[in-house]
Amino acid sequence: MSTADAPERALPKLEGAPPRILLIQAPYYAEVVEGMARGVQRVVGETGGTLDTVDVAGAFELPAALRLALTQRYDGYVLLGCVVRGETDHYDHICREACSGVMAITAETGAAVGFGLLTVHTLAQAEARSRDDRHNKGAEAAAACLMQVALRRQWGVA
């Protein structure tokens, strides 16, 4: 989804206790990830929820951290990171494996996950997606996570 055509969605109405969310972030591009994390904090704060944060080394470590985090008592998980295309095929491998790993865990477990891994060609593209505006991909990932939390609660699997 491009930044320009991202829809504005209302946050879901959450039944029960305020959500407890874990933010797992790979702050390799610290300013970008910090900007997205502010979006997560804002969105989770709007629900009255709590947010804990842990750091991992990079995008490649996000799936393993998610798998470990599932042993903890959280309603949902938001994953943030940024991979900028470089001169080698490292970008392709890291992006593919991080995305595949997170998808496999999410599909297998049904965990409420918001996935905010930026895979961009330039740092400027990442910066545009981490600003404190309506195009913040961290805020979008948090909203996606909360939609899944609401669905899990609605279906009685939370």
mmCIF file of C-alpha atoms in Angstrom:
data_model
loop_
_atom_site.group_PDB
_atom_site.id
_atom_site.type_symbol
_atom_site.label_atom_id
_atom_site.label_comp_id
_atom_site.label_asym_id
_atom_site.label_seq_id
_atom_site.Cartn_x
_atom_site.Cartn_y
_atom_site.Cartn_z
ATOM 1 C CA MET A 1 0.000 0.000 0.000
ATOM 2 C CA SER A 2 1.413 3.383 -0.871
ATOM 3 C CA THR A 3 1.532 6.206 1.617
ATOM 4 C CA ALA A 4 -0.646 8.414 -0.555
ATOM 5 C CA ASP A 5 -3.663 6.119 -0.775
ATOM 6 C CA ALA A 6 -3.700 4.717 2.757
ATOM 7 C CA PRO A 7 -7.289 4.699 4.017
ATOM 8 C CA GLU A 8 -8.231 6.404 7.240
ATOM 9 C CA ARG A 9 -9.863 3.829 9.487
ATOM 10 C CA ALA A 10 -11.554 4.233 12.818
ATOM 11 C CA LEU A 11 -10.068 2.138 15.591
ATOM 12 C CA PRO A 12 -12.173 -0.890 16.464
ATOM 13 C CA LYS A 13 -14.370 -0.936 19.538
ATOM 14 C CA LEU A 14 -12.637 -3.301 21.917
ATOM 15 C CA GLU A 15 -14.776 -5.258 24.350
ATOM 16 C CA GLY A 16 -13.268 -6.048 27.727
ATOM 17 C CA ALA A 17 -10.081 -4.792 29.304
ATOM 18 C CA PRO A 18 -7.820 -2.301 27.557
ATOM 19 C CA PRO A 19 -5.392 -4.193 25.320
ATOM 20 C CA ARG A 20 -1.905 -5.111 26.370
ATOM 21 C CA ILE A 21 0.374 -4.762 23.334
ATOM 22 C CA LEU A 22 4.029 -5.656 22.830
ATOM 23 C CA LEU A 23 6.042 -3.599 20.364
ATOM 24 C CA ILE A 24 8.970 -5.551 18.934
ATOM 25 C CA GLN A 25 11.239 -3.191 17.059
ATOM 26 C CA ALA A 26 14.416 -3.460 15.044
ATOM 27 C CA PRO A 27 15.854 0.063 15.390
ATOM 28 C CA TYR A 28 18.585 -0.294 12.755
ATOM 29 C CA TYR A 29 17.344 2.976 11.221
ATOM 30 C CA ALA A 30 16.689 4.529 14.612
ATOM 31 C CA GLU A 31 14.989 7.776 13.563
ATOM 32 C CA VAL A 32 12.645 5.969 11.185
ATOM 33 C CA VAL A 33 11.676 3.306 13.706
ATOM 34 C CA GLU A 34 11.310 5.892 16.489
ATOM 35 C CA GLY A 35 8.891 7.819 14.275
ATOM 36 C CA MET A 36 6.837 4.711 13.609
ATOM 37 C CA ALA A 37 6.937 3.815 17.320
ATOM 38 C CA ARG A 38 5.402 7.205 18.145
ATOM 39 C CA GLY A 39 2.534 6.254 15.841
ATOM 40 C CA VAL A 40 2.103 2.950 17.687
ATOM 41 C CA GLN A 41 2.160 4.727 21.055
ATOM 42 C CA ARG A 42 -0.482 7.199 19.905
ATOM 43 C CA VAL A 43 -2.850 4.543 18.560
ATOM 44 C CA VAL A 44 -2.509 2.173 21.506
ATOM 45 C CA GLY A 45 -2.889 5.143 23.862
ATOM 46 C CA GLU A 46 -6.193 6.056 22.201
ATOM 47 C CA THR A 47 -7.571 2.683 23.324
ATOM 48 C CA GLY A 48 -6.357 3.085 26.897
ATOM 49 C CA GLY A 49 -4.081 0.126 26.301
ATOM 50 C CA THR A 50 -0.597 -0.494 27.601
ATOM 51 C CA LEU A 51 2.480 -0.838 25.463
ATOM 52 C CA ASP A 52 5.712 -2.622 26.284
ATOM 53 C CA THR A 53 8.697 -2.389 23.946
ATOM 54 C CA VAL A 54 11.622 -4.676 23.190
ATOM 55 C CA ASP A 55 14.428 -4.213 20.689
ATOM 56 C CA VAL A 56 15.981 -6.812 18.400
ATOM 57 C CA ALA A 57 19.114 -6.498 16.292
ATOM 58 C CA GLY A 58 17.447 -6.230 12.899
ATOM 59 C CA ALA A 59 14.553 -7.186 10.665
ATOM 60 C CA PHE A 60 15.775 -10.763 10.332
ATOM 61 C CA GLU A 61 15.281 -11.261 14.086
ATOM 62 C CA LEU A 62 11.650 -10.078 14.136
ATOM 63 C CA PRO A 63 10.051 -13.507 13.510
ATOM 64 C CA ALA A 64 12.107 -15.257 16.200
ATOM 65 C CA ALA A 65 11.298 -12.515 18.699
ATOM 66 C CA LEU A 66 7.605 -12.811 17.843
ATOM 67 C CA ARG A 67 7.734 -16.571 18.400
ATOM 68 C CA LEU A 68 9.365 -16.043 21.809
ATOM 69 C CA ALA A 69 6.917 -13.270 22.706
ATOM 70 C CA LEU A 70 3.958 -15.582 22.197
ATOM 71 C CA THR A 71 4.939 -17.229 25.490
ATOM 72 C CA GLN A 72 4.109 -13.940 27.243
ATOM 73 C CA ARG A 73 0.627 -12.624 28.072
ATOM 74 C CA TYR A 74 -0.105 -9.954 25.487
ATOM 75 C CA ASP A 75 -3.266 -9.323 23.514
ATOM 76 C CA GLY A 76 -1.318 -8.339 20.424
ATOM 77 C CA TYR A 77 2.054 -7.640 18.901
ATOM 78 C CA VAL A 78 3.316 -4.850 16.659
ATOM 79 C CA LEU A 79 6.542 -5.422 14.743
ATOM 80 C CA LEU A 80 8.524 -2.482 13.362
ATOM 81 C CA GLY A 81 11.661 -2.215 11.293
ATOM 82 C CA CYS A 82 13.114 -0.813 8.122
ATOM 83 C CA VAL A 83 15.198 -2.319 5.332
ATOM 84 C CA VAL A 84 16.601 0.032 2.687
ATOM 85 C CA ARG A 85 17.697 -1.445 -0.637
ATOM 86 C CA GLY A 86 21.450 -1.418 -1.041
ATOM 87 C CA GLU A 87 23.927 -2.532 -3.669
ATOM 88 C CA THR A 88 23.662 -6.275 -2.993
ATOM 89 C CA ASP A 89 20.885 -8.853 -2.869
ATOM 90 C CA HIS A 90 21.002 -8.835 0.949
ATOM 91 C CA TYR A 91 17.855 -6.665 0.892
ATOM 92 C CA ASP A 92 15.876 -9.303 -1.015
ATOM 93 C CA HIS A 93 16.865 -12.112 1.330
ATOM 94 C CA ILE A 94 16.208 -10.187 4.544
ATOM 95 C CA CYS A 95 12.851 -8.809 3.378
ATOM 96 C CA ARG A 96 11.630 -12.173 2.093
ATOM 97 C CA GLU A 97 12.654 -14.143 5.174
ATOM 98 C CA ALA A 98 11.382 -11.588 7.687
ATOM 99 C CA CYS A 99 8.016 -11.354 5.940
ATOM 100 C CA SER A 100 7.701 -15.107 5.439
ATOM 101 C CA GLY A 101 8.658 -15.821 9.029
ATOM 102 C CA VAL A 102 6.121 -13.425 10.477
ATOM 103 C CA MET A 103 3.392 -14.663 8.140
ATOM 104 C CA ALA A 104 4.045 -18.294 9.032
ATOM 105 C CA ILE A 105 3.830 -17.604 12.757
ATOM 106 C CA THR A 106 0.737 -15.443 12.409
ATOM 107 C CA ALA A 107 -1.091 -17.932 10.192
ATOM 108 C CA GLU A 108 -0.147 -20.866 12.426
ATOM 109 C CA THR A 109 -1.032 -19.262 15.754
ATOM 110 C CA GLY A 110 -3.721 -16.715 14.911
ATOM 111 C CA ALA A 111 -1.855 -14.136 16.980
ATOM 112 C CA ALA A 112 -2.968 -10.527 16.642
ATOM 113 C CA VAL A 113 -0.035 -8.988 14.777
ATOM 114 C CA GLY A 114 0.486 -5.620 13.144
ATOM 115 C CA PHE A 115 3.431 -5.825 10.768
ATOM 116 C CA GLY A 116 5.263 -2.566 10.156
ATOM 117 C CA LEU A 117 8.436 -3.562 8.347
ATOM 118 C CA LEU A 118 9.287 -0.888 5.802
ATOM 119 C CA THR A 119 10.941 -2.308 2.680
ATOM 120 C CA VAL A 120 12.000 0.746 0.732
ATOM 121 C CA HIS A 121 14.370 1.840 -1.989
ATOM 122 C CA THR A 122 15.554 5.016 -0.266
ATOM 123 C CA LEU A 123 15.836 6.437 3.214
ATOM 124 C CA ALA A 124 13.625 9.340 2.100
ATOM 125 C CA GLN A 125 10.811 6.845 1.410
ATOM 126 C CA ALA A 126 11.209 5.446 4.918
ATOM 127 C CA GLU A 127 11.210 8.907 6.462
ATOM 128 C CA ALA A 128 7.966 9.754 4.635
ATOM 129 C CA ARG A 129 6.340 6.669 6.172
ATOM 130 C CA SER A 130 7.493 7.441 9.717
ATOM 131 C CA ARG A 131 6.393 11.063 10.078
ATOM 132 C CA ASP A 132 3.897 12.138 12.699
ATOM 133 C CA ASP A 133 1.018 12.340 10.243
ATOM 134 C CA ARG A 134 -1.806 10.137 8.951
ATOM 135 C CA HIS A 135 0.607 8.175 6.742
ATOM 136 C CA ASN A 136 2.634 6.808 9.672
ATOM 137 C CA LYS A 137 3.098 3.079 9.049
ATOM 138 C CA GLY A 138 3.608 2.374 12.753
ATOM 139 C CA ALA A 139 0.159 3.787 13.459
ATOM 140 C CA GLU A 140 -1.237 1.648 10.634
ATOM 141 C CA ALA A 141 0.422 -1.473 12.038
ATOM 142 C CA ALA A 142 -0.977 -0.720 15.503
ATOM 143 C CA ALA A 143 -4.467 -0.240 14.076
ATOM 144 C CA ALA A 144 -4.176 -3.553 12.203
ATOM 145 C CA CYS A 145 -3.087 -5.285 15.400
ATOM 146 C CA LEU A 146 -6.017 -3.818 17.337
ATOM 147 C CA MET A 147 -8.446 -4.916 14.628
ATOM 148 C CA GLN A 148 -7.143 -8.461 15.075
ATOM 149 C CA VAL A 149 -7.420 -8.159 18.877
ATOM 150 C CA ALA A 150 -11.057 -7.093 18.451
ATOM 151 C CA LEU A 151 -11.726 -10.004 16.095
ATOM 152 C CA ARG A 152 -10.127 -12.519 18.469
ATOM 153 C CA ARG A 153 -12.278 -11.186 21.303
ATOM 154 C CA GLN A 154 -15.414 -11.217 19.154
ATOM 155 C CA TRP A 155 -14.794 -14.861 18.245
ATOM 156 C CA GLY A 156 -13.874 -15.828 21.795
ATOM 157 C CA VAL A 157 -10.304 -16.888 21.113
ATOM 158 C CA ALA A 158 -8.625 -14.175 23.147
#
